[in-house]
Amino acid sequence: MRQSPMLEYPVSEFKDRMAGAAEKIKAAGLDCIMGSSKAMVCYLTGLRSVAWKSKLSTPGLIFLGADGNFGVVGSFSAVDTAMYTTCLEKEDFYFFDASGRYGVALNYYDALCYTLRHLGFTKGRIGCELSGGFHLHMDIAMFNDLRREFPGLEFVDSSELFWDILAVKSEAQLRNLRDAEEINRRAAARGLEAVRPGAMTELELYREIAKAGYLAGSEHFTYMSVLAGAGRALCAGCPASDAVVIPDAPGTTIHVEGGAVRRELNAPFTANIVVGGVQPEQQPAWELASGMIERAMSAVRPGACAGDAAEAMDAFAAAQGKAGWVVQPGYAGSGIGWGRIDGPLLRAGSKFVLRPGMTLTLTASVRHASVGVLTLRQNVVVTDGGCCFLNGKTVEPLVV
Amino acid sequence: MRSAPTLEFPLDEYEARMAGLFAKIEEAGCEAVLLTNEENLRYFCDYRSAGWNSEFAYPAMLLAARGGKAALVTSTRQLPTALATCCLAESEILAFDGFGEPGSHEAFVPAIVSALSRLGVTSGRLGTETGLVARMRITYGDYTALFEALPGMQPMDFAKYIFDLREIKSPREIEVMRKCCGMSVDAFKAAMDKLELGKTTEEEMYHEYVAASFDMGADDFEYQLIVEFGPDRPQPNCMPGARVYEDPDWCVFADSGPSYKGYVSDMIRIGKLNPPTKAQQDFYDISLECHKSCIAMVRPGARIGDFCKAHDDFMRAHGVEDICLTMNNSGHGVGLDVHEMPVIKSVFADKEFKPGMVFAFEPTIIHPVEGQIVLENNYLVTEDGCENLTPQLQDIYVPRRS
């Protein structure tokens, strides 16, 4: 391994990551894994590419064995980017080239087959990203062809193992996540400054917030939902509209959801901008959602299960006689970092054990006529003794 | 169908697209299609959601069946979003508890099976987004579970038929793309005009580019802008880094563009603070002349294979084939996705250009000393030739001089 110009973390961290992952692969009874997602490739190698959303390009796919042997497959055009951003040596990168100039595989599929054979991963069990928030970065027909090509390999779903590998963040990663959270704070503050109730559309406010997010240093500012007023708040995830003027009535809540990305790590945010402050009739919804977040935080600690937070939230709402207000009973949020939602899901019944260094987002959504749907979000880090805010409290109303 | 409150185009645009989809279902000989991708849902019925940003979520899926039957499948929680954006009739929007929600994985298969049943489809071929330049936005596990629950149905690659429709842009789409392409270059000029020697980093230039784009009306950045400073930064698709622009003879390389109403642009421009050196200009002129030479042959009926060959022959004739990154792979369609059909690659040699296609052409030289030198334009195939949608700054841009 080597320190390339844009490698974000020390080589030693990548050695630890690779060794730790190999140990987990072995413990899971696998011979190797195939990681095609941005999360897995970036975590294990540091690859920084903009092409992950392409359905044509192939930034990189990693095979990693229980013995620590590994190789990355990608296109010829990805080689220089890999050498500039990753810990990989050139011989670790198995590329294909359609022009035929280099005597290597002419296409992605042939390169995958060559690399599997070259690394000796042709028999046994290979863990793959087949469920749980992972989408194979190849088309389904190609994956089926691969299975037929290697009858001695059993392609098994190892999504839980993959999330387990990705879950705990290093101090350096936490710093980047805190930076992302700080960008969110600044973007929301800009929204508060720019908003003109009665004279601005949702889309205009969205542009101000997103622009501020980028100028504050976000690598990508997730396409946001901006919903103004109780009626619009019911439209979960609806994009900002240029047909909706933000109402100016007291208590109008502008629900903003998005998230900054810093060094490939995502910190989602939810901000509630309230015109004239929270009104008395809205107070019960705020109190319920705030209380749910507090209870969830109390349930997050090392050794606790991911499901405990959801159960604590629901128990609190039930104790208040407001179980019917809860929009998503049995769900309290998820891990964060590689995406806006990572494993583990904080879902009632989940036995995924929390560990120090995991980053979670806790979300409480309640339905009430005075607000439509009110969603509060708090990002936290699991600590040795419980959990703490990732970068400050984020559930207070922003009053304009 | 109906005019939803936030519908992007007039309803007749989507009526024509859905009519095209039903015709393709007949042509392909399948009973129904299942569409799972953000771009396809936006294209056919304008369903939109910020929920696509989570890999765990399936905000909605579109089913269409023979006989003009369709259904948008979503969750009860997201039903109001579907009603606000999607142009299908209310009776065609089917909401199921937990469908596509991160915490309710088990709701997916029963919902699709039920929706197919309501469309009267229980056997035959089900078209899916598999195959080249296509990805289903469901996990492989859900894909296999779905077909296990549909023993009478067989999957069929329908991606080709989708692209038959999406690759031909309507006049309204062209109007949107023209604006998007225009902003992509204008924002580059704005960001270059702010470039400061010894101060601006690649990341900062990217952020200035984004800010300028938003000011011009862009609404998203589906793909980050690639910004690279200097001759030793020829790394295609690499993220911008912390490097400072320290030498006025360094080239600034910028690639991609903003999104507008879901459509993307994809340009590459080169700029610098000093006038180009002779070597830089000579290599740039090869890329520029390659555009002129190859684009002149694009007209309806011209074959992709001949276009690929013309590019490769041009590079050989100029003695740069060994340092040309784009041999046999010099462009791609652009639209709701940055990489779509027509892909300019010999594997699609027999495919023909058609009026309404929009594609990016990027003849690229990666010189060991001069670095990455390229001009990328977006072109619209017209009835009798080709129109450059990114005509601004065809030369290396030097602020206060160009």
XYZ file of N, CA and C in Angstrom, chain A residues 6 48-51 53-57 76-77 80-81 84-85 98-99 101-102 130-141 143-144 147 163 203 206-207 210-211 214-215 217-225 232 234-239 241-243 262-264 327-328 331 340-343 345 347, chain B residues 6 37 39 48-51 53-56 58 77-78 80-81 84-85 101-106 130-131 133-141 143 203 206-208 210-211 214-215 217-224 226 232-241 243 261 321-322 324-325 327-328 337 339 343:
444
model
N -4.062 12.154 -2.936
C -5.363 12.527 -2.360
C -5.906 11.478 -1.387
N -11.703 8.015 -4.820
C -12.532 9.218 -4.875
C -12.922 9.474 -6.328
N -14.096 9.038 -6.701
C -14.567 9.199 -8.077
C -15.935 9.852 -8.062
N -16.254 10.615 -9.124
C -17.594 11.224 -9.206
C -18.559 10.311 -9.962
N -18.088 9.164 -10.436
C -18.868 8.403 -11.414
C -19.737 7.293 -10.818
N -22.714 7.254 -9.719
C -24.129 7.208 -10.102
C -24.314 6.818 -11.563
N -23.209 6.694 -12.292
C -23.308 6.331 -13.701
C -23.724 4.873 -13.850
N -24.553 4.621 -14.862
C -24.922 3.235 -15.166
C -24.037 2.689 -16.287
N -23.036 3.469 -16.668
C -22.120 3.067 -17.728
C -20.700 2.901 -17.200
N -20.279 3.821 -16.346
C -18.900 3.794 -15.849
C -18.729 2.794 -14.704
N -10.011 1.232 -17.794
C -8.710 1.850 -18.090
C -8.705 3.317 -17.661
N -9.819 3.990 -17.893
C -9.860 5.422 -17.575
C -9.888 5.678 -16.071
N -5.746 6.058 -13.454
C -5.018 7.224 -12.937
C -5.702 7.810 -11.703
N -7.028 7.781 -11.716
C -7.761 8.280 -10.548
C -7.486 7.393 -9.336
N -4.150 8.169 -7.958
C -4.044 9.507 -7.343
C -4.794 9.607 -6.006
N -5.759 8.704 -5.810
C -6.610 8.874 -4.625
C -6.582 7.703 -3.644
N -11.406 -1.215 -23.821
C -12.138 -1.626 -25.017
C -11.324 -1.464 -26.292
N -10.269 -0.665 -26.265
C -9.511 -0.424 -27.502
C -8.589 -1.574 -27.860
N -5.620 -2.037 -26.756
C -4.225 -1.602 -26.843
C -3.317 -2.249 -25.803
N -3.869 -2.718 -24.721
C -3.012 -3.121 -23.601
C -2.965 -4.625 -23.351
N -26.307 -8.103 -1.566
C -27.539 -8.523 -2.242
C -28.807 -8.030 -1.557
N -28.681 -7.291 -0.469
C -29.895 -6.788 0.190
C -29.502 -5.602 1.068
N -30.440 -5.196 1.932
C -30.144 -4.237 2.990
C -29.516 -2.935 2.558
N -30.069 -2.283 1.549
C -29.579 -0.966 1.175
C -28.408 -0.980 0.221
N -27.990 -2.136 -0.217
C -26.895 -2.218 -1.191
C -27.462 -2.549 -2.571
N -26.985 -1.818 -3.548
C -27.357 -2.114 -4.930
C -26.081 -2.480 -5.671
N -26.067 -3.644 -6.264
C -24.880 -4.066 -7.015
C -24.542 -3.022 -8.070
N -23.256 -2.654 -8.150
C -22.875 -1.689 -9.183
C -22.549 -2.433 -10.473
N -23.501 -3.207 -10.904
C -23.429 -3.889 -12.208
C -24.868 -4.286 -12.521
N -25.148 -4.523 -13.786
C -26.522 -4.883 -14.082
C -26.786 -6.334 -13.671
N -28.049 -6.628 -13.454
C -28.436 -7.937 -12.924
C -28.048 -9.057 -13.876
N -28.168 -8.796 -15.174
C -27.809 -9.827 -16.156
C -26.334 -10.207 -16.010
N -24.478 -9.987 -13.282
C -24.288 -10.752 -12.046
C -24.722 -12.205 -12.250
N -25.827 -12.388 -12.951
C -26.280 -13.766 -13.222
C -25.266 -14.517 -14.085
N -22.402 -15.672 -11.917
C -22.748 -16.859 -11.123
C -22.640 -18.128 -11.971
N -22.246 -4.007 6.447
C -22.555 -2.882 7.341
C -21.754 -2.968 8.637
N -38.720 26.543 -3.910
C -37.525 26.294 -4.738
C -36.490 27.405 -4.570
N -34.772 26.720 -1.368
C -33.900 25.550 -1.566
C -32.570 25.980 -2.203
N -32.652 26.796 -3.241
C -31.419 27.201 -3.936
C -30.485 27.966 -2.992
N -28.946 25.311 -0.545
C -28.011 24.402 -1.214
C -26.733 25.146 -1.609
N -26.902 26.338 -2.137
C -25.727 27.130 -2.532
C -24.830 27.388 -1.318
N -22.798 24.288 -0.427
C -21.612 24.082 -1.270
C -20.515 25.092 -0.906
N -20.906 26.349 -0.769
C -19.895 27.369 -0.481
C -19.250 27.155 0.889
N -18.395 24.271 1.840
C -17.436 23.182 1.697
C -18.005 21.804 1.439
N -19.314 21.711 1.181
C -19.876 20.382 0.947
C -19.451 19.843 -0.419
N -19.061 18.588 -0.447
C -18.670 17.971 -1.721
C -19.880 17.762 -2.601
N -20.989 17.498 -1.966
C -22.257 17.335 -2.659
C -23.313 17.664 -1.632
N -24.316 18.406 -2.028
C -25.350 18.734 -1.065
C -26.622 18.035 -1.520
N -26.993 17.041 -0.760
C -28.054 16.150 -1.197
C -29.310 16.916 -1.587
N -29.861 16.515 -2.713
C -31.095 17.116 -3.214
C -32.136 17.112 -2.102
N -32.674 18.283 -1.824
C -33.436 18.433 -0.591
C -34.934 18.456 -0.814
N -35.594 18.159 0.274
C -37.020 18.371 0.368
C -37.222 19.668 1.145
N -48.285 20.839 3.015
C -47.119 20.336 2.270
C -46.285 19.375 3.128
N -47.150 17.012 4.735
C -47.611 15.622 4.590
C -46.919 14.916 3.435
N -46.323 15.695 2.527
C -45.701 15.128 1.316
C -44.266 14.706 1.620
N -44.118 13.596 2.277
C -42.788 13.144 2.712
C -41.820 13.060 1.539
N -40.704 13.767 1.653
C -39.658 13.674 0.635
C -39.946 14.423 -0.645
N -41.031 15.176 -0.697
C -41.374 15.877 -1.942
C -40.337 16.974 -2.218
N -39.852 17.077 -3.443
C -38.887 18.129 -3.746
C -39.511 19.513 -3.622
N -40.861 23.056 -4.577
C -41.635 23.423 -5.759
C -41.532 24.920 -6.020
N -41.463 25.271 -7.305
C -41.493 26.705 -7.620
C -42.924 27.199 -7.744
N -43.885 26.316 -7.492
C -45.296 26.716 -7.541
C -45.848 26.991 -6.148
N -18.829 15.351 3.264
C -17.446 15.798 3.435
C -16.554 14.575 3.389
N -15.633 14.552 2.419
C -14.733 13.413 2.232
C -15.531 12.108 2.159
N -16.555 12.166 1.336
C -17.429 11.018 1.030
C -18.360 10.643 2.176
N -45.617 8.628 13.176
C -45.729 8.341 11.743
C -45.115 6.998 11.383
N -43.980 6.685 11.961
C -43.318 5.420 11.651
C -43.028 4.647 12.943
N -39.597 2.522 14.263
C -38.432 2.994 13.487
C -37.905 4.273 14.119
N -27.151 8.714 3.394
C -28.057 9.371 4.344
C -28.644 8.332 5.299
N -28.764 7.113 4.804
C -29.225 6.006 5.642
C -28.253 4.855 5.447
N -27.602 4.444 6.499
C -26.718 3.275 6.492
C -27.322 2.206 7.399
N -26.776 0.996 7.290
C -27.059 0.026 8.313
C -26.270 0.395 9.559
N -30.289 -0.343 10.603
C -31.527 0.392 10.808
C -31.915 0.272 12.276
N -34.506 -0.305 14.020
C -35.835 -0.854 13.801
C -36.168 -1.780 14.959
N -47.668 19.841 -9.058
C -46.308 20.319 -9.347
C -45.733 19.664 -10.600
N -36.383 2.935 -11.536
C -35.381 3.996 -11.484
C -35.987 5.384 -11.435
N -34.980 8.081 -12.871
C -35.074 8.749 -14.172
C -36.278 8.249 -14.957
N -41.560 12.378 -8.474
C -40.282 12.881 -7.952
C -40.270 12.796 -6.437
N -39.089 12.552 -5.903
C -38.944 12.482 -4.447
C -37.483 12.673 -4.078
N -37.243 13.335 -2.953
C -35.877 13.403 -2.427
C -35.476 12.061 -1.825
N -36.438 11.172 -1.687
C -36.178 9.857 -1.097
C -35.254 8.986 -1.924
N -32.466 9.626 -2.665
C -31.111 9.803 -2.148
C -30.727 8.791 -1.085
N -31.643 7.958 -0.693
C -31.286 6.889 0.237
C -31.326 5.555 -0.481
N -30.226 4.826 -0.422
C -30.175 3.527 -1.086
C -31.124 2.520 -0.440
N -31.500 2.777 0.797
C -32.403 1.854 1.489
C -33.848 2.007 1.014
N -37.145 2.674 -1.479
C -37.717 2.588 -2.824
C -38.924 3.546 -2.797
N -47.343 6.405 3.463
C -46.716 7.619 3.985
C -46.351 8.578 2.856
N -45.992 8.031 1.725
C -45.543 8.871 0.615
C -46.643 9.141 -0.410
N -49.140 11.287 -0.411
C -49.325 12.707 -0.766
C -48.250 13.232 -1.729
N -47.032 12.698 -1.618
C -45.971 13.108 -2.540
C -46.294 12.643 -3.954
N -48.873 14.810 -5.406
C -48.382 16.160 -5.721
C -47.547 16.197 -6.992
N -46.912 15.083 -7.337
C -45.968 15.130 -8.463
C -46.387 14.292 -9.666
N -40.165 1.589 2.381
C -39.655 2.314 3.546
C -38.455 1.551 4.115
N -37.454 2.268 4.599
C -36.247 1.593 5.090
C -36.513 0.528 6.156
N -37.505 0.740 6.993
C -37.726 -0.223 8.070
C -38.716 -1.319 7.732
N -39.175 -1.383 6.484
C -40.269 -2.317 6.157
C -39.971 -3.098 4.892
N -38.828 -3.692 4.861
C -38.344 -4.418 3.685
C -39.363 -5.444 3.176
N -40.074 -6.084 4.117
C -40.940 -7.198 3.748
C -42.184 -6.778 2.960
N -32.863 -4.270 -16.987
C -31.610 -5.020 -16.901
C -30.882 -4.867 -18.227
N -29.623 -5.219 -18.261
C -28.867 -5.132 -19.502
C -27.987 -3.901 -19.551
N -26.170 -0.423 -19.834
C -26.490 0.955 -19.450
C -27.792 1.021 -18.648
N -28.080 -0.033 -17.904
C -29.313 -0.046 -17.117
C -29.051 -0.700 -15.767
N -29.738 -0.234 -14.784
C -29.671 -0.834 -13.443
C -31.071 -0.798 -12.865
N -31.491 -1.911 -12.271
C -32.729 -1.856 -11.497
C -32.383 -1.256 -10.145
N -33.279 -0.422 -9.651
C -32.999 0.173 -8.347
C -33.694 -0.628 -7.248
N -33.441 -1.915 -7.280
C -33.838 -2.779 -6.172
C -32.653 -3.686 -5.891
N -32.648 -4.268 -4.719
C -31.529 -5.151 -4.421
C -31.698 -6.456 -5.203
N -30.591 -7.142 -5.380
C -30.657 -8.421 -6.082
C -31.561 -9.389 -5.309
N -31.487 -9.310 -3.985
C -32.330 -10.182 -3.165
C -33.803 -9.928 -3.413
N -35.055 -8.650 -6.135
C -35.322 -9.063 -7.522
C -35.654 -10.562 -7.568
N -11.336 22.529 -5.055
C -12.644 22.452 -4.400
C -13.362 23.800 -4.419
N -14.812 24.510 -7.758
C -16.036 23.705 -7.909
C -17.208 24.391 -7.200
N -16.973 24.848 -5.992
C -18.066 25.471 -5.236
C -18.510 26.786 -5.879
N -17.571 27.538 -6.411
C -17.941 28.775 -7.119
C -18.756 28.449 -8.371
N -20.694 25.843 -8.731
C -22.039 25.459 -8.281
C -22.858 26.704 -7.938
N -22.236 27.621 -7.205
C -22.965 28.830 -6.799
C -23.429 29.612 -8.029
N -26.409 27.784 -9.598
C -27.668 28.016 -8.869
C -28.208 29.412 -9.180
N -27.319 30.389 -9.252
C -27.767 31.743 -9.573
C -28.374 31.817 -10.969
N -30.108 29.414 -12.258
C -31.363 28.661 -12.282
C -31.233 27.167 -12.151
N -30.013 26.654 -11.997
C -29.857 25.205 -11.819
C -30.567 24.766 -10.544
N -30.960 23.496 -10.502
C -31.637 23.050 -9.284
C -30.976 21.844 -8.621
N -29.866 21.365 -9.163
C -29.182 20.261 -8.477
C -27.840 19.999 -9.157
N -27.033 19.216 -8.488
C -25.795 18.715 -9.074
C -25.762 17.217 -8.933
N -26.313 16.571 -9.918
C -26.385 15.112 -9.888
C -24.965 14.538 -9.860
N -24.095 15.154 -10.630
C -22.691 14.727 -10.674
C -21.815 15.888 -10.248
N -20.901 15.633 -9.344
C -19.984 16.689 -8.946
C -19.142 17.130 -10.141
N -15.835 17.885 -11.929
C -14.431 17.510 -11.787
C -13.615 18.763 -12.066
N -0.107 17.383 -14.023
C -0.054 16.052 -13.416
C -1.402 15.680 -12.795
N -2.476 16.316 -13.279
C -3.810 15.968 -12.770
C -4.692 15.421 -13.896
N -4.180 14.438 -14.652
C -5.033 13.873 -15.698
C -5.782 12.646 -15.187
N -6.662 12.831 -14.222
C -7.347 11.693 -13.611
C -8.850 11.774 -13.912
N -9.317 11.091 -14.933
C -10.723 11.176 -15.313
C -11.653 10.812 -14.157
N -12.713 11.587 -14.005
C -13.752 11.343 -12.994
C -13.260 11.460 -11.555
N -12.137 12.127 -11.350
C -11.606 12.273 -9.993
C -12.269 13.456 -9.298
N -12.480 13.318 -8.009
C -13.022 14.420 -7.216
C -12.041 15.600 -7.196
N -12.559 16.820 -7.125
C -11.652 17.957 -6.936
C -10.966 17.867 -5.577
N -9.732 18.338 -5.518
C -8.973 18.216 -4.280
C -8.588 19.563 -3.698
N -5.685 21.037 -4.018
C -4.570 21.695 -4.710
C -4.924 23.149 -5.042
N -34.260 20.858 -13.945
C -35.504 20.102 -14.113
C -35.220 18.616 -14.374
N -2.785 8.458 -31.091
C -3.658 7.352 -30.654
C -3.175 6.714 -29.355
N -1.853 6.745 -29.132
C -1.333 6.109 -27.907
C -1.631 6.920 -26.651
N -4.448 8.905 -26.524
C -5.865 9.286 -26.616
C -6.670 8.373 -25.696
N -7.344 8.960 -24.747
C -8.120 8.173 -23.773
C -9.391 7.602 -24.385
N -10.203 6.345 -27.457
C -10.244 5.438 -28.604
C -11.398 4.456 -28.389
N -12.263 4.368 -29.347
C -13.402 3.444 -29.320
C -14.395 3.751 -28.201
N -30.141 11.239 -17.399
C -28.944 10.624 -16.829
C -27.742 11.162 -17.588
N -25.051 9.503 -18.381
C -24.600 8.487 -19.331
C -25.819 7.692 -19.783
N -24.683 5.503 -26.712
C -23.289 5.454 -26.272
C -22.411 5.340 -27.520
